Coordinates of C-alpha atoms in Angstrom, one line a residue:
Chain F
X1 CA -25.0 -13.4 0.3
X2 CA -22.9 -10.4 0.1
X3 CA -22.0 -10.4 4.1
X4 CA -20.7 -14.1 3.4
X5 CA -18.7 -12.9 0.4
X6 CA -17.6 -9.8 2.6
X7 CA -16.9 -11.9 5.7
X8 CA -14.6 -14.3 3.0
X9 CA -12.8 -11.1 1.5
X10 CA -12.5 -10.5 4.5
X11 CA -10.3 -13.2 5.7
X12 CA -8.3 -13.8 3.3
X13 CA -7.2 -10.4 3.3
X14 CA -6.6 -10.6 7.1
X15 CA -4.3 -13.6 6.7
X16 CA -2.4 -12.6 3.4
X17 CA -1.4 -9.1 5.3
X18 CA 0.2 -11.1 8.2
X19 CA 1.9 -13.3 5.8
X20 CA 3.4 -10.4 4.0
X21 CA 4.5 -8.9 7.6
X22 CA 5.3 -13.0 9.2
X23 CA 7.0 -14.4 6.5
X24 CA 11.0 -14.8 6.2
X25 CA 11.5 -14.7 2.2
X26 CA 10.7 -11.7 0.4
X27 CA 9.8 -12.6 -2.5
X28 CA 6.7 -15.1 -0.7
X29 CA 5.3 -11.8 1.0
X30 CA 5.2 -10.2 -2.3
X31 CA 3.3 -12.8 -3.5
X32 CA 1.3 -12.7 -0.6
X33 CA 0.5 -9.2 -1.0
X34 CA -0.7 -9.6 -4.1
X35 CA -3.4 -12.1 -2.6
X36 CA -3.9 -9.3 -0.1
X37 CA -4.7 -6.5 -2.8
X38 CA -7.1 -9.2 -5.2
X39 CA -8.8 -9.3 -1.9
X40 CA -8.7 -6.3 -1.5
X41 CA -9.8 -5.7 -5.1
X42 CA -12.7 -7.4 -3.9
X43 CA -14.1 -5.9 -1.3
X44 CA -13.9 -2.9 -3.8
X45 CA -16.6 -4.7 -6.0
X46 CA -18.5 -5.5 -3.6
X47 CA -18.9 -1.5 -2.4
X48 CA -20.1 -0.8 -6.0
X49 CA -17.0 0.6 -7.2
X50 CA -16.1 -1.3 -10.1
X51 CA -13.5 1.0 -11.3
X52 CA -11.7 1.5 -8.4
X53 CA -11.7 -2.6 -8.2
X54 CA -10.3 -2.5 -11.6
X55 CA -7.8 -0.3 -11.0
X56 CA -6.5 -1.5 -7.8
X57 CA -5.9 -4.8 -9.7
X58 CA -4.1 -3.8 -12.8
X59 CA -2.3 -0.7 -11.0
X60 CA -1.4 -2.6 -7.3
X61 CA -1.6 -6.2 -8.4
X62 CA -0.2 -5.6 -12.0
X63 CA 2.2 -3.0 -11.7
X64 CA 3.9 -2.2 -8.1
X65 CA 3.8 -5.4 -7.3
X66 CA 6.4 -6.4 -10.8
X67 CA 8.2 -3.7 -9.5
X68 CA 8.7 -4.9 -5.7
X69 CA 9.2 -8.9 -7.5
X70 CA 11.4 -7.1 -10.1
X71 CA 13.9 -4.9 -7.4
X72 CA 13.8 -8.7 -5.4
X73 CA 15.1 -10.5 -7.9
X74 CA 17.7 -7.8 -8.7
X75 CA 18.7 -7.5 -5.6
X76 CA 19.6 -11.2 -5.1
X77 CA 18.3 -11.5 -1.6
X78 CA 18.1 -14.2 1.0
X79 CA 16.0 -15.0 3.7
X80 CA 16.6 -13.1 6.5
X81 CA 18.4 -14.2 9.4
X82 CA 16.6 -12.5 11.7
X83 CA 18.2 -13.8 15.0
X84 CA 19.4 -13.2 18.7
X85 CA 18.3 -11.3 22.2
X86 CA 18.4 -7.9 20.7
X87 CA 16.4 -8.6 17.6
X88 CA 13.5 -10.6 19.8
X89 CA 12.9 -7.7 21.8
X90 CA 12.2 -5.7 19.4
X91 CA 10.2 -7.6 17.4
X92 CA 8.4 -8.3 21.0
X93 CA 7.6 -4.7 21.0
X94 CA 7.1 -4.0 17.9
X95 CA 3.8 -6.6 18.4
X96 CA 2.7 -4.8 21.3
X97 CA 2.7 -1.5 20.2
X98 CA 0.7 -2.7 17.6
X99 CA -1.6 -4.5 20.0
X100 CA -1.8 -0.8 22.1
X101 CA -2.5 1.1 18.7
X102 CA -5.5 -1.8 17.8
X103 CA -6.7 -1.5 21.3
X104 CA -6.6 2.2 20.6
X105 CA -8.9 2.4 18.1
X106 CA -10.9 0.2 19.0
X107 CA -11.6 2.0 22.1
X108 CA -12.8 5.5 20.2
X109 CA -14.5 3.9 17.5
X110 CA -16.9 1.8 19.6
X111 CA -17.9 5.1 21.5
X112 CA -20.7 6.8 20.3
X113 CA -19.2 8.6 16.9
X114 CA -22.1 11.6 15.2
X115 CA -22.4 9.9 11.0
X116 CA -24.5 11.4 9.2
X117 CA -27.6 8.9 7.8
X118 CA -27.4 6.3 5.8
X119 CA -28.2 8.4 2.1
X120 CA -30.5 7.0 0.0
X121 CA -29.4 4.2 -2.8
X122 CA -29.6 5.4 -5.8
X123 CA -30.0 3.4 -8.8
X124 CA -26.8 2.6 -10.9
X125 CA -25.9 5.1 -13.5
X126 CA -26.2 3.7 -16.7
X127 CA -22.9 3.8 -17.8
X128 CA -21.6 2.4 -14.9
X129 CA -19.8 3.7 -12.0
X130 CA -16.3 4.0 -14.6
X131 CA -18.1 6.6 -16.8
X132 CA -19.9 8.7 -13.2
X133 CA -16.0 8.6 -12.1
X134 CA -14.6 10.3 -15.5
X135 CA -17.4 13.2 -14.9
X136 CA -16.3 13.9 -12.0
X137 CA -13.1 13.6 -12.7
X138 CA -13.0 15.7 -14.8
X139 CA -15.1 18.2 -13.9
X140 CA -14.7 18.6 -10.2
X141 CA -11.6 17.3 -9.7
X142 CA -9.8 18.6 -13.0
X143 CA -7.2 20.7 -11.2
X144 CA -5.7 17.7 -9.1
X145 CA -6.0 15.8 -11.7
X146 CA -3.7 17.8 -14.2
X147 CA -1.3 18.4 -10.7
X148 CA -1.4 14.7 -10.2
X149 CA -0.2 13.9 -14.3
X150 CA 2.9 16.6 -13.1
X151 CA 3.8 14.3 -9.7
X152 CA 3.8 11.2 -12.0
X153 CA 6.7 13.4 -14.0
X154 CA 8.6 14.3 -11.3
X155 CA 8.6 10.9 -10.2
X156 CA 9.4 9.5 -13.1
X157 CA 12.6 11.5 -13.9
X158 CA 13.6 11.0 -10.1
X159 CA 13.6 7.1 -10.1
X160 CA 16.0 7.7 -13.5
X161 CA 18.1 10.3 -11.6
X162 CA 18.3 8.2 -8.1
X163 CA 18.6 4.9 -10.4
X164 CA 21.2 6.1 -12.8
X165 CA 24.2 5.8 -10.3
X166 CA 27.1 6.9 -9.6
X167 CA 28.1 6.8 -13.9
X168 CA 28.6 10.6 -14.5
X169 CA 31.1 10.5 -16.4
X170 CA 31.4 12.6 -19.3
X171 CA 30.3 10.9 -22.3
X172 CA 33.3 11.0 -24.2
X173 CA 35.7 9.6 -21.6
X174 CA 36.7 6.0 -22.1
X175 CA 36.7 5.4 -18.4
X176 CA 33.3 6.5 -17.4
X177 CA 31.5 2.5 -16.8
Chain O
X1 CA -25.6 -3.9 2.2
X2 CA -22.2 -4.6 4.2
X3 CA -22.3 -2.7 7.5
X4 CA -19.9 0.6 7.7
X5 CA -18.9 -0.6 11.2
X6 CA -17.3 -4.0 10.1
X7 CA -15.5 -2.1 7.5
X8 CA -13.6 0.9 9.0
X9 CA -12.8 -2.0 11.5
X10 CA -11.5 -3.8 8.8
X11 CA -9.5 -1.0 7.8
X12 CA -8.4 -0.6 11.0
X13 CA -6.9 -4.3 11.2
X14 CA -5.0 -3.7 8.3
X15 CA -3.7 -0.8 9.1
X16 CA -2.7 -2.5 12.8
X17 CA -1.1 -5.0 10.5
X18 CA 1.0 -2.6 8.5
X19 CA 2.3 -0.6 11.1
X20 CA 3.4 -4.2 12.9
X21 CA 5.7 -4.6 9.4
X22 CA 7.5 -1.3 9.9
X23 CA 8.3 -2.2 13.2
X24 CA 9.1 -6.3 13.2
X25 CA 10.6 -6.0 9.7
X26 CA 14.6 -5.1 8.5
X27 CA 14.5 -5.9 5.8
X28 CA 13.3 -2.8 3.4
X29 CA 11.7 -4.0 0.7
X30 CA 9.2 -5.8 3.7
X31 CA 8.7 -2.4 5.1
X32 CA 7.8 -0.8 2.2
X33 CA 5.7 -3.9 1.4
X34 CA 3.8 -2.4 4.6
X35 CA 3.6 1.3 4.1
X36 CA 1.2 -0.3 0.7
X37 CA -0.8 -2.1 4.1
X38 CA -1.8 1.0 5.5
X39 CA -2.4 2.8 2.1
X40 CA -4.1 0.4 1.4
X41 CA -6.4 0.3 4.9
X42 CA -7.1 4.2 4.4
X43 CA -8.3 3.4 1.0
X44 CA -11.1 0.8 2.5
X45 CA -11.7 3.7 4.6
X46 CA -11.9 6.1 1.4
X47 CA -14.3 3.4 0.2
X48 CA -16.1 2.6 3.2
X49 CA -17.2 6.4 3.8
X50 CA -17.7 7.1 -0.1
X51 CA -20.1 4.3 0.3
X52 CA -22.3 5.2 3.2
X53 CA -22.8 8.4 1.9
X54 CA -23.3 7.9 -0.9
X55 CA -20.9 9.5 -3.0
X56 CA -17.6 9.8 -5.7
X57 CA -15.8 11.7 -4.4
X58 CA -14.1 8.7 -1.9
X59 CA -13.4 6.9 -4.6
X60 CA -11.5 9.8 -6.5
X61 CA -9.6 10.5 -3.6
X62 CA -8.7 6.5 -3.5
X63 CA -7.3 7.4 -7.3
X64 CA -5.0 10.3 -6.0
X65 CA -3.4 7.7 -2.9
X66 CA -3.0 4.9 -6.1
X67 CA -1.0 7.9 -8.0
X68 CA 0.8 9.1 -4.9
X69 CA 1.6 5.3 -4.2
X70 CA 2.9 4.3 -7.4
X71 CA 5.1 7.1 -7.3
X72 CA 6.2 6.4 -3.8
X73 CA 7.1 3.1 -4.9
X74 CA 9.2 4.4 -7.8
X75 CA 10.9 6.5 -5.9
X76 CA 11.8 4.1 -2.7
X77 CA 12.7 1.1 -5.0
X78 CA 15.2 3.3 -6.8
X79 CA 16.8 4.4 -3.0
X80 CA 16.7 0.8 -2.2
X81 CA 18.5 -0.2 -5.6
X82 CA 21.1 2.4 -5.1
X83 CA 22.1 1.8 -1.1
X84 CA 22.4 -2.2 -2.2
X85 CA 25.7 -1.1 -4.7
X86 CA 26.8 1.1 -2.0
X87 CA 26.6 -0.8 1.3
X88 CA 25.2 -4.7 0.1
X89 CA 22.7 -5.1 2.2
X90 CA 18.7 -3.5 2.9
X91 CA 18.8 -4.0 6.6
X92 CA 17.3 -1.0 7.9
X93 CA 19.6 -1.7 11.5
X94 CA 22.6 -2.1 9.5
X95 CA 22.1 1.2 6.8
X96 CA 23.8 4.2 8.8
X97 CA 24.9 6.6 6.2
X98 CA 23.7 9.6 8.3
X99 CA 25.5 8.6 11.3
X100 CA 28.1 11.1 12.5

């Protein structure tokens, strides 16, 4: 049952990821990306990473994609006009490089690569995956976790300052729009 | 149980799709989405190896990668909005502000 579900999710993931890259309309690309994130969350669930599956849907399919769609609609983008020889040549080069990368990765992975033996699976803890992740996050990885909060603060301030634009006029001047 | 090699192959395919997206598309927002695909391919490899090693540390790393991705998207989209205000386009080959 699990391999069948995995193959289904994997097929959906690859198809939607291709559609993200191939589709002309950015809004459609973004909606296909939501589908790709959801199928990836399904794969996380199959891998017993339940907490990550939920966070994937909440953070990626929820927050990040809403941000993408908001910006796309704010900018009122048209379909990409992609004609002309130069663009066709560049597109061909891009696909060729991608195929080359896949080939190189495939050759590397098909050689023998040493990996430790599969650990015997332990029974899932009673509190579920989220409790175990919380225990590890707040003990072993407490310092990186706190650094992450600083990163988010910097991102928040940076996004506001950058998107604010050039309205840097003093507050008492009437001319500043 | 899903074989590890299937997961790594899926991760590699997803990463290559992201690379191709960055190379062939001209729309800065679609390029951003392709970068998200590549980050997710790395996340998938992390989760696969965490499952294989039966350890939680890989999943914690995915958590951090997601945080960095969220921060990156917020900043990047702010930059894109600003560039659009300045140039009325977000096609990356028409943005040459730093060209002398």
